Structure formats: structure tokens, C-alpha cells
XYZ file of C-alpha atoms in Angstrom:
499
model
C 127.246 68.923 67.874
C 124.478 66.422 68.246
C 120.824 67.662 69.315
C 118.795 65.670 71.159
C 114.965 66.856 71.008
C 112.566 64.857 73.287
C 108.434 64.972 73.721
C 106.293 63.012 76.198
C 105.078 61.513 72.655
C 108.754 60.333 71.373
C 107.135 60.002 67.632
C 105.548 62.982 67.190
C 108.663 64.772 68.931
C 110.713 63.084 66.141
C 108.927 64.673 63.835
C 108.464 68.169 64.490
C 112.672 67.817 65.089
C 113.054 66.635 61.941
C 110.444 69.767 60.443
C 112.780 72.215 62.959
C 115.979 71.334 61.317
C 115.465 70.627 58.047
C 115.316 74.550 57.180
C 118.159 75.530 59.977
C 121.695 76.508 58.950
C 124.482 74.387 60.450
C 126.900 76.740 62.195
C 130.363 76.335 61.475
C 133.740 77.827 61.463
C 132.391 80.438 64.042
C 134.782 83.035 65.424
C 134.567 82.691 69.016
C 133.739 86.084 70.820
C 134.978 86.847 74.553
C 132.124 88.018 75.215
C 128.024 87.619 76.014
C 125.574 88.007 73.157
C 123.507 91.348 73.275
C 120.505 89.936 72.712
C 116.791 91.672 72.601
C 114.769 90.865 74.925
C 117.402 90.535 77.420
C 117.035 87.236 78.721
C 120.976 87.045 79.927
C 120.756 85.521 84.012
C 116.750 85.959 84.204
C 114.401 83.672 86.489
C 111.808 82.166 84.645
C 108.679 80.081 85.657
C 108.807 76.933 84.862
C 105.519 77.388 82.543
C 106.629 80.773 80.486
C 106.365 80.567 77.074
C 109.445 80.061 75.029
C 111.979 82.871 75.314
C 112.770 83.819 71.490
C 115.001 86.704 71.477
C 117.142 88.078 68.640
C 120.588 90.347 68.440
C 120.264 93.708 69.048
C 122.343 94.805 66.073
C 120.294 94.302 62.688
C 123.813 93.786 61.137
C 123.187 89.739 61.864
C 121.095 87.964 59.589
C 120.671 84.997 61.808
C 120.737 83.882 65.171
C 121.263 80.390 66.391
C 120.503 78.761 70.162
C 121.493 75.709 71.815
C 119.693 75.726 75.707
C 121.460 72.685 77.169
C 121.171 71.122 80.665
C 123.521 69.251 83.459
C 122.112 65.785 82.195
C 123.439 66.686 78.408
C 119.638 67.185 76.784
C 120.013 69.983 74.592
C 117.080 72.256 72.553
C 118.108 74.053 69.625
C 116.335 77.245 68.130
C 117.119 79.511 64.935
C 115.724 82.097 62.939
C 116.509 85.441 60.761
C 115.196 87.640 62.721
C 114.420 85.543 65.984
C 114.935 82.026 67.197
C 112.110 79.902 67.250
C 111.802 76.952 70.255
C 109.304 74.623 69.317
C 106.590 75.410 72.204
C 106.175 71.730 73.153
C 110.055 70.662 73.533
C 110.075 73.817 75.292
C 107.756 73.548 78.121
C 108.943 69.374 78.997
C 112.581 71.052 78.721
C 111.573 73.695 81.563
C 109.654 70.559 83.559
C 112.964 68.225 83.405
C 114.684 71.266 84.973
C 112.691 73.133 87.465
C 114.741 74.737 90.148
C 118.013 74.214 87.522
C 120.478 75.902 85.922
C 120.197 75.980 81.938
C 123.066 77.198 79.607
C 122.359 78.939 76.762
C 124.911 79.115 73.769
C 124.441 82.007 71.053
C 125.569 82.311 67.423
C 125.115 85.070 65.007
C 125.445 85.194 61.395
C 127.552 88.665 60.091
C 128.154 89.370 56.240
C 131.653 87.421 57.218
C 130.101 84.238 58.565
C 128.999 83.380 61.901
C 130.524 84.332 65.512
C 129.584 82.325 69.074
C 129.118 84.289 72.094
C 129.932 83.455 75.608
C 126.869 81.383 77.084
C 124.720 82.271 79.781
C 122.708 80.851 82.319
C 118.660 80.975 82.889
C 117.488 79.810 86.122
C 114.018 77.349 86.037
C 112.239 78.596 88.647
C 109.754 75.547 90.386
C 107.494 78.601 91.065
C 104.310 78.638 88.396
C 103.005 81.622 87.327
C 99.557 82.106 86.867
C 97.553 81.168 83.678
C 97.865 84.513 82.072
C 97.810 88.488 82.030
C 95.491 90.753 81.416
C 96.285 94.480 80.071
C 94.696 97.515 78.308
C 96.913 98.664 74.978
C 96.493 102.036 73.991
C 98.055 104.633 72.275
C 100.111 107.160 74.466
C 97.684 110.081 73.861
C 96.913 112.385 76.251
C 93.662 114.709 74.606
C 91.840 111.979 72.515
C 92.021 108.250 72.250
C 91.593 105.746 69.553
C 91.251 102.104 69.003
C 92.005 100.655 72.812
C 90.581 97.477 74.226
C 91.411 95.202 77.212
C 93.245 92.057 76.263
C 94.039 88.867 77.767
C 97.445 86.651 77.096
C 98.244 83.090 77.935
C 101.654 83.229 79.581
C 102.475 79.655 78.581
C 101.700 80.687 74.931
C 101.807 83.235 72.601
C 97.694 83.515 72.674
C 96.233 86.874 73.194
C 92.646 87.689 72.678
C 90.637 90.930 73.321
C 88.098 90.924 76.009
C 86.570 93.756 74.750
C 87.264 97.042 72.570
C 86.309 100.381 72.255
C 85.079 100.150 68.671
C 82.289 98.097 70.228
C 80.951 101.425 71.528
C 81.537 105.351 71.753
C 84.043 105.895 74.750
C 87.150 104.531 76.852
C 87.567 101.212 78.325
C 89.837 101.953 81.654
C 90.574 100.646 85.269
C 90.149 96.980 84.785
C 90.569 95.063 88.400
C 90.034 91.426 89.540
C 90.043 89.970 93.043
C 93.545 88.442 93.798
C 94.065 87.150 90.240
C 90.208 85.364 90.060
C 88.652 86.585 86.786
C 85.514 85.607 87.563
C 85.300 88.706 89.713
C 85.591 92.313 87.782
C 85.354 96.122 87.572
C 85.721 97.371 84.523
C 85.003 101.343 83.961
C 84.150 103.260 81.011
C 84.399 106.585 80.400
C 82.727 108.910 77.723
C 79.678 109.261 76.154
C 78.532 106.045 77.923
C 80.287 106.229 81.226
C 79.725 103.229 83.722
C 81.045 100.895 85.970
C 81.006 97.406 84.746
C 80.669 94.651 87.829
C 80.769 91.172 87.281
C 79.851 88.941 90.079
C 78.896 85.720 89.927
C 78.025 85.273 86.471
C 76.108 88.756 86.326
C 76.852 91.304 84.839
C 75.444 95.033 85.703
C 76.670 98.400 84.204
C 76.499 101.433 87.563
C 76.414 104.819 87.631
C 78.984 105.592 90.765
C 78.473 109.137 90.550
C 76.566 110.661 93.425
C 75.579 113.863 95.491
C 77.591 113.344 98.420
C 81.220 112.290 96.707
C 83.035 113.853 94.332
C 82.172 111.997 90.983
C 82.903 108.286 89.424
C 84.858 106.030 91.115
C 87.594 105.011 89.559
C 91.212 102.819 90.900
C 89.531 99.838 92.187
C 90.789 97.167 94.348
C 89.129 94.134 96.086
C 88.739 93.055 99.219
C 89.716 89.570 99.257
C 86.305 88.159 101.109
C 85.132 89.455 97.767
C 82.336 91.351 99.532
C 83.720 95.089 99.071
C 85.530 96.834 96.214
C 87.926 100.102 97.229
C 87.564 103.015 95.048
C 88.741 106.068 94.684
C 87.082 109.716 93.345
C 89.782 111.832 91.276
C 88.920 115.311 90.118
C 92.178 114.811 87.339
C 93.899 117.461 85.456
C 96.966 117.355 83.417
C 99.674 119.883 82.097
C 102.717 119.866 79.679
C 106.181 120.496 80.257
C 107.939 122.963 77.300
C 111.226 121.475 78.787
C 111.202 118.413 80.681
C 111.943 114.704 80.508
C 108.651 114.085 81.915
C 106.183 115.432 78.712
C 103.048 115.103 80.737
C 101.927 115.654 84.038
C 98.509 113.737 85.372
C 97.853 115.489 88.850
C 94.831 115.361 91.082
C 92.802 118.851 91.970
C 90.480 116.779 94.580
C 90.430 113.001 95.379
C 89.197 110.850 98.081
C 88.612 107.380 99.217
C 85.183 105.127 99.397
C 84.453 101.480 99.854
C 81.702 99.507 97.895
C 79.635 97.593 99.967
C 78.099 94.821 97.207
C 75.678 93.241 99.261
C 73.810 96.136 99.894
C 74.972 98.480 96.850
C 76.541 101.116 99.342
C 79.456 103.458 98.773
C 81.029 103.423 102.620
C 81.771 106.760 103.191
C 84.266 108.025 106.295
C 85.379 111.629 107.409
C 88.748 110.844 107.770
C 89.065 109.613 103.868
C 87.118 112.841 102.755
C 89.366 115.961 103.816
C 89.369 118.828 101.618
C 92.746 119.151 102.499
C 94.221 116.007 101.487
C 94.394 114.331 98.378
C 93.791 110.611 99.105
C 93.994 107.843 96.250
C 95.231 104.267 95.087
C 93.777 102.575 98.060
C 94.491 98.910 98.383
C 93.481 96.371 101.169
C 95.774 93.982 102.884
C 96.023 90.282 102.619
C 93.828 89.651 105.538
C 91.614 92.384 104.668
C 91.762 93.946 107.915
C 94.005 97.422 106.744
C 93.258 99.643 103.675
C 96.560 101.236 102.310
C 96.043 104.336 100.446
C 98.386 107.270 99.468
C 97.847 110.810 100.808
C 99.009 113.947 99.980
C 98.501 117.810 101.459
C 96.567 119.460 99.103
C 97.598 122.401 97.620
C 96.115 126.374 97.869
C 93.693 126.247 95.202
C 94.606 127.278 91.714
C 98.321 126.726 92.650
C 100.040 124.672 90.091
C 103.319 124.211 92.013
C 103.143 120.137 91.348
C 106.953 119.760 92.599
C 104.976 119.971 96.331
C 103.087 117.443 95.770
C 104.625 114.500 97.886
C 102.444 111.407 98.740
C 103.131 109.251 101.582
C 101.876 105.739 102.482
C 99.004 106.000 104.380
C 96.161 103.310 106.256
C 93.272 102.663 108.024
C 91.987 99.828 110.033
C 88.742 98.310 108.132
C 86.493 95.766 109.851
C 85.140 93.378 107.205
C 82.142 92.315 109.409
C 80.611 95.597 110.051
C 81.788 97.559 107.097
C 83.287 100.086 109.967
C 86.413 102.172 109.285
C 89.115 102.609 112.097
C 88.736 105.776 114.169
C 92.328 107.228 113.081
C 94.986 106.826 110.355
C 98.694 105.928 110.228
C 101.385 107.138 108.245
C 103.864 104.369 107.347
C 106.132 105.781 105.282
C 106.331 109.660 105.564
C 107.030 112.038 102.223
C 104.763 115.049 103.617
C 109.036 116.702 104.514
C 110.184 115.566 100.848
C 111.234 118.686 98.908
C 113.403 118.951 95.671
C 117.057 118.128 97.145
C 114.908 115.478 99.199
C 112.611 113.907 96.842
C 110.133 111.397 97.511
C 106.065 110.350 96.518
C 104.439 106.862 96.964
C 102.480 105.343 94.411
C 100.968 102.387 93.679
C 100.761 100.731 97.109
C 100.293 96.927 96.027
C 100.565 94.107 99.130
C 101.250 90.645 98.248
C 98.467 88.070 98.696
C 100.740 86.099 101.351
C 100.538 89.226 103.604
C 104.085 89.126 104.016
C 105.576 92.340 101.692
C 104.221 95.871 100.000
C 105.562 97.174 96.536
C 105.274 100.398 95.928
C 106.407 103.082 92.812
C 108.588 105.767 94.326
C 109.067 109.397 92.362
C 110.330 112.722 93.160
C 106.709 113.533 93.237
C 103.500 113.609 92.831
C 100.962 110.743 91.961
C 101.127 109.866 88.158
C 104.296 108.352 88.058
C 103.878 106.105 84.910
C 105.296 108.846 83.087
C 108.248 109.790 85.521
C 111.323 108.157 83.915
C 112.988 108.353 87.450
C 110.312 106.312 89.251
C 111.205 103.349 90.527
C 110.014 100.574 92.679
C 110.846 99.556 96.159
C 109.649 96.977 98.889
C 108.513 97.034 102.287
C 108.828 94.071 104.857
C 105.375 93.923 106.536
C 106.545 92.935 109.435
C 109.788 94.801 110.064
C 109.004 97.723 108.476
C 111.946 97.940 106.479
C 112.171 99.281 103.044
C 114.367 99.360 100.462
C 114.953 99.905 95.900
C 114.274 96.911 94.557
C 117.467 97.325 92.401
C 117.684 94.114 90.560
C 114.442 94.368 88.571
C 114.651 98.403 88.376
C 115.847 100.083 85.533
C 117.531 103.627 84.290
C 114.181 104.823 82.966
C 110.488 104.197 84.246
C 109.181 101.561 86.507
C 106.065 102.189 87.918
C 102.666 100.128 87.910
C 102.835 96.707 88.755
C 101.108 93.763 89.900
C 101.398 90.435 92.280
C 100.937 87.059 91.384
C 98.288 85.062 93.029
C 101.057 82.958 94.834
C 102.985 85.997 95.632
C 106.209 84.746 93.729
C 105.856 86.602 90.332
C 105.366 90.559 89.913
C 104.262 91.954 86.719
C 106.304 95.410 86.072
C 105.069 98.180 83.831
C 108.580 99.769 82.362
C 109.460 101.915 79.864
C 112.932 100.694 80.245
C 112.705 99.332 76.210
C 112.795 102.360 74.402
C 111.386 104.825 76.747
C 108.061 105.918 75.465
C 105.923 102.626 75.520
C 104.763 100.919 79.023
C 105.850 97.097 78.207
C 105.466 94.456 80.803
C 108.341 92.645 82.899
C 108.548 90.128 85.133
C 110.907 89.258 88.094
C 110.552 86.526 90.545
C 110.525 87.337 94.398
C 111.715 84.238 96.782
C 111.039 83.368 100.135
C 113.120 86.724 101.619
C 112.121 88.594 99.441
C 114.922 88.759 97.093
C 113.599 90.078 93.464
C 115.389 88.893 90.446
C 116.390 90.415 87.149
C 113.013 91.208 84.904
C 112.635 90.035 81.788
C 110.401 91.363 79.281
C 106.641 89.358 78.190
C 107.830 86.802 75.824
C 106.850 86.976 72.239
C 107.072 84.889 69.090
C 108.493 87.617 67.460
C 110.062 90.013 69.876
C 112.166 92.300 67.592
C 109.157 92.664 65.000
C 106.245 92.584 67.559
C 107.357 95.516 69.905
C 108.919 97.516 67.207
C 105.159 97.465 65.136
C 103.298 97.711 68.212
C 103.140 101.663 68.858
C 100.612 100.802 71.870
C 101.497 100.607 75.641
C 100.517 98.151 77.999
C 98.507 99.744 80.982
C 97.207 97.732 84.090
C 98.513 94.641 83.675
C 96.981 92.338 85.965
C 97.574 88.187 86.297
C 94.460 86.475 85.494
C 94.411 82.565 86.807
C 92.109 81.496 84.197
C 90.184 82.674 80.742
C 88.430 85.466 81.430
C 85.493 84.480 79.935
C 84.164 87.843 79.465
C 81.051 88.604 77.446
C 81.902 91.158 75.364
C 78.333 91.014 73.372
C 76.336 91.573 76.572
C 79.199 93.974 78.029
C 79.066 96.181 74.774
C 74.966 95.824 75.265
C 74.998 97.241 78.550
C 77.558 100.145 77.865
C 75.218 101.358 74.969
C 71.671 101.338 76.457
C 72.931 103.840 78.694
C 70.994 102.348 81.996
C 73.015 102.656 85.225
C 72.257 101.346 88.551
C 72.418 104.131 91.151
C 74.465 103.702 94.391
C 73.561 104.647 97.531
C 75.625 106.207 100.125
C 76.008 105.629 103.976
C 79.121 107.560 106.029
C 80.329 105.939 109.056
């Protein structure tokens, strides 16, 4: 088989081909198998962006001591990758191979070396989406722990490379970095909390930088699950009063489960927590609130409290909640509307909203649906489904779900790409996925964050990744000056005005 390699710089392209195959193993006398590779990641009939890093994968089975890929296109280019443990794609060929077929078809042909020589696979086809995805993602790894944390930082990773670099990490200071949020993909605005010792809220706007103390008198504690409104003028929060318990026998260990919460919105301008009635009933647990695309409706998710000291959790049921919001005035609506109704859900009917997330086009909500309750990262049954904004329909969004959990996610700042955080790999570690949604809709199959090392890199990495969040540029953070602020231990008060 002849392989063609290609670069915008035919010389240099030469070259590196040359450098690719002069340490590759020629496959021959392969025994043809009637069947598709099981590879890991699966990357079998994915969507990709056309600007993903390459998509090394290996064979499941450890048995194979080498795997060998030929991508190939309609016009007869071809791009060939190998490697023990994973094939390698030179990054270059790899991205002008995607350009020369955005919105194509690409065929993929696997071989596997076994102690008795080398078998080929059925090939399979990756579709080249024309859809970008944004520059990169931005995520929090950290042990699962539930008493006591370690090492955990915020990170950032190029999505066209393999480049990840940490914003900034707790060994910088005593405490927890958590709840990092940025308005509709834009870095250059962020919250960032910290908890411990040297609690704060971290805002960046405009270049500046200023560490808050968002407890006060009149709500319930710190603020914490933050989300912008996209005028950039007001950040929603959220005050939890969290607990957690442990199952003896369950497939859900933990349980994270709110004993108070309710809703407030940050008015930057003139440092005021907005403050309403309705989003402070004793009686309801309100959280996760989220503003629409025209930043005219706040989403939350509310539940009916339970008696006091009552630990019947299987109750809990959260349904999809909002509230009208008047950017200009800073004025809440004078009632609130249930959209999707769980407060009848019971254990042969289960059902609890999480994670509201709208995309930026205003056109569909995502949402995380358990049997209950409000922590459903670590409910292997959650799943998530989408609502059409503007016919109200619902439904699983079965092609990127999975047997075991799928629960936070994220949009894309051109509403074509969600991030998914799944424990679908191995069930224990939150890794992130990725499926494209089209014009209707539609989701496609996920595929897991591309590595240069997939097999090696997620079985050493005993860390999950929490909040991931697409970035459309460097972050840029300043993690000298961040790390300054956190330890002097001076917080801006906020004030507080109910309407």
C-alpha cells in the first residue's frame, strides 16, 4: 500500500514522513477479521471538529503489541499512524488532513499485532465535522475524596493539541480551588472560589483581579455555582448549606445533598447580592441557576424541602424551575414557572433535574436527569436529556449517553459542541466527552478528550475531571497575584439589596 503524507510546506512534510516511517513495521500477511477493531478510546462512527487534536487510540486487549492506522479519504490521500501501545498521527498532517475533508467521510483501517502476527479489522468511518470547536477546555482534576483533599488545581487544555497547563493549584496556598465559571466561553471573565482556611471568591473583570468575601447576614453563607449573565454585568449564584452521607450498600457510594439552599444575583457594578422572596423559601431548596441566551429568564432547579432532620434523600426530586429577570433594572419577575415538573416523582416514578445548561444560540436546554436528588455526578444512572426551547419538548439524549454516569456538562460558544462529564470509562473517574449537536438538534456519539497517550494517560491519571468548561482563548490567568490575594486573607464585603 502506498502512503501519501502531505503538509502546506511539501519539504518539511517529506521529512517528518520519512522520520514517521522509518521506525514503523510494515504489515503483512494479516488475517483479515469480520469484524470492527475494539479500540480504546472508542473513536468507531464519532463526529469530530475539524480542529481536534489527533485521535490516537489503542486496542483494548493488552494481548496486541502493536497497532497500525491508515485514515484514508474519497480523493485517495491517505495518513498512516503506529505505535506499541498507541498510534501516533503526526499533529501537522493531521490537522491539513481534517481541513481537506471538513464535512467528509474518512475511513479508518486497523491492524493489530498478536504473538501470531498481525490481524486487520473491518474499517470504520469518522465524520469531519465543518463545525470548530473552541480553542480549548478548562477543568479542575482532583482526587475522588470525599473528607479531605490533596493536590487539585484548575487546568487548561488546547483542544487542537495535546497542551495542558495549570492555571493555578492548591499547593500555592492552604485550601480548595472549586467552582470555576466564565461568561459564554470568554476567559477573560471569571469566578473562581476557594474554600478553606482562605475562603474567597476570586473575580476577574477586566484585567482586575479582587478576592470577596460573599458571606453575609442576610443569606445563608458563600456563594457558590456561578453562572453569567451574558451582558456580563451580573453573575448567578447560589448559597448551599451541603451535607453528605454514605451508602453501606449501594451503587451510588456517596450522597452530596443540600440541608438549605437558595438563589442570589451579583450585581458587579454596584457590588450587590440581588436578593428576591420568591428565591429564598425555607421550604424549597433552590440551586444551579443559569440564565438564558438573551438573558431575560434565570433557570434554576427547585426542590420541596424536607421536615428537618429527615434524611429520607429518595424524596428529594428537583424540577426545572424560572424566573423572569430584567437586565436593566436588576428586577426579578413577580412569580415563577415550573417547566418540567418532578415535585410527583417517587421511586417506581423517578425523576430530578440537574444541571440546567441553555445553549448560547437560545435555541435548546441540557439538563442531567436522576432518580433523585441534586448531586448527580455520582449517580451511575444519571443521564442527560434535551429540551426544545421553543416547543417544549424533551427527550434522552441517547446517542451520547452511556450505561453508567453522565452528568455535568457544558456548551460550546457556537452551540455545536457539548463537553460531557462521564464516568462511562471505568466508572469511578469523571473523564470528559464530546458529541456534536446539528442544526435539529441531533447529538452524536461522544468521544472521549483526545490524548497522546490514551491507554497510559487515563490508566496513571487516578484524578477526575470536574467542571469542564470551553475556554475560547488562553486563559491568561495570574496565578502569582491569584495565590497573593488568596493568602493575605483580605476580602471585599458585599452588600445586599432584596427586591
Amino acid at each position: 500500500m502506498k502512503i501519501l503524507f502531505f503538509s502546506t510546506f511539501a519539504t518539511l512534510a517529506i521529512g517528518l514522513a520519512m522520520c514517521a516511517t522509518a521506525c514503523t513495521e510494515k504489515v503483512k500477511d494479516a488475517k483479515s477479521e469480520a469484524c470492527l477493531p475494539n479500540i480504546y478510546p472508542d473513536y468507531v462512527g464519532v463526529e469530530i471538529p475539524v480542529n481536534i487534536a489527533p485521535l490516537n487510540f489503542g486496542m483494548s486487549d493488552d494481548r496486541y503489541s502493536m497497532v497500525d492506522a491508515v485514515v484514508s479519504d474519497a480523493e485517495g490521500r491517505e495518513l498512516h499512524g503506529q505505535g506499541a501501545e498507541s498510534t501516533y498521527f503526526d499533529i501537522d498532517l493531521w490537522h491539513e488532513f481534517l481541513a481537506n475533508n471538513a464535512g467528509k467521510e474518512i475511513q479508518v483501517k486497523v491492524s493489530a499485532k498478536d504473538n501470531d502476527g498481525w490481524h486487520s479489522f473491518e474499517p470504520f468511518a469518522i465524520y469531519v465535522s465543518q463545525d470548530s470547536i473552541d480553542y480549548g477546555l478548562a477543568y479542575r482534576l482532583i482526587e475522588p475524596g470525599y473528607e479531605v483533599w490533596s493536590k487539585m488545581g484548575i487546568y487548561e487544555r488546547d483542544l487542537s493539541t495535546f497542551d495542558e497547563r495549570p492555571l493555578i493549584v492548591n499547593t500555592e496556598f492552604d485550601g480548595c480551588v472549586n467552582c470555576h465559571s466564565f461568561n459564554r466561553a470568554n476567559p477573560r471573565d471569571l469566578s473562581l472560589h476557594i474554600r478553606g482556611a482562605h475562603g474567597a471568591t476570586i473575580l476577574r473583570m477586566k484585567g482586575q483581579m479582587t478576592a470577596y468575601n460573599t458571606a453575609t447576614s442576610q443569606t445563608l453563607g458563600l456563594c457558590v455555582y456561578p453562572y453569567w449573565h451574558p451582558s456580563g454585568k451580573y453573575i448567578a449564584y447560589s448559597t448551599n448549606t451541603t451535607r453528605q452521607v454514605f451508602h453501606i450498600r449501594h451503587e451510588n457510594r456517596v450522597e452530596v445533598f443540600d440541608a438549605a439552599s437558595d438563589l442570589q444575583v451579583y450585581d458587579i457594578a454596584n457590588n450587590e447580592l440581588l436578593i428576591t422572596p420568591l428565591l429564598k423559601q425555607d421550604s424549597v431548596y433552590e440551586t444551579f441557576p443559569v440564565f438564558a441566551a438573551d438573558g431575560k429568564t434565570l433557570y434554576f432547579c427547585a426542590a420541596k424541602a424536607l421536615p428537618e432532620g429527615s434524611m429520607e434523600l429518595k424524596k428529594v426530586h428537583y424540577s426545572l424551575c424560572s424566573v423572569s429577570f430584567d437586565a436593566e433594572k436588576g428586577d426579578f419577575g413577580s412569580c415563577i414557572d415550573t417547566i418540567i415538573d418532578c415535585s410527583m416523582c417517587n421511586d417506581t416514578l423517578p425523576g430530578s433535574v440537574t444541571f440546567p445548561r441553555p445553549s448560547y444560540d437560545g435555541r435548546f436546554l441540557v439538563y442531567t436527569l436522576a432518580d433523585y436528588g441534586q448531586f448527580s455526578i455520582w449517580h451511575h444512572e444519571a443521564d442527560l436529556w434535551m429540551m426544545n426551547l421553543s416547543t417544549g419538548e424533551h427527550r434522552p439524549m441517547t446517542n451520547a449517553n452511556s450505561a453508567d454516569t453522565d452528568s455535568f456538562h457544558n456548551w460550546s460558544s457556537n452551540s455545536r459542541w457539548m463537553v460531557i462529564s462521564s464516568r462511562r470509562d471505568d466508572g469511578l473517574f469523571n473523564r470528559p466527552y464530546f458529541c456534536h449537536i446539528d442544526e435539529q438538534g441531533n447529538e452524536s456519539k461522544a468521544f472521549m478528550l483526545p490524548q497522546r497517550n490514551p491507554k497510559r494517560h487515563y490508566r496513571n491519571l487516578y484524578m477526575s475531571y470536574n467542571v469542564p468548561d470551553f475556554i475560547t482563548e488562553s486563559v491568561a490567568f495570574d496565578n502569582v497575584r491569584a495565590a497573593d490575594l488568596i493568602n493575605q486573607n483580605e476580602r471585599k464585603p458585599m452588600k445586599v439589596r432584596e427586591k
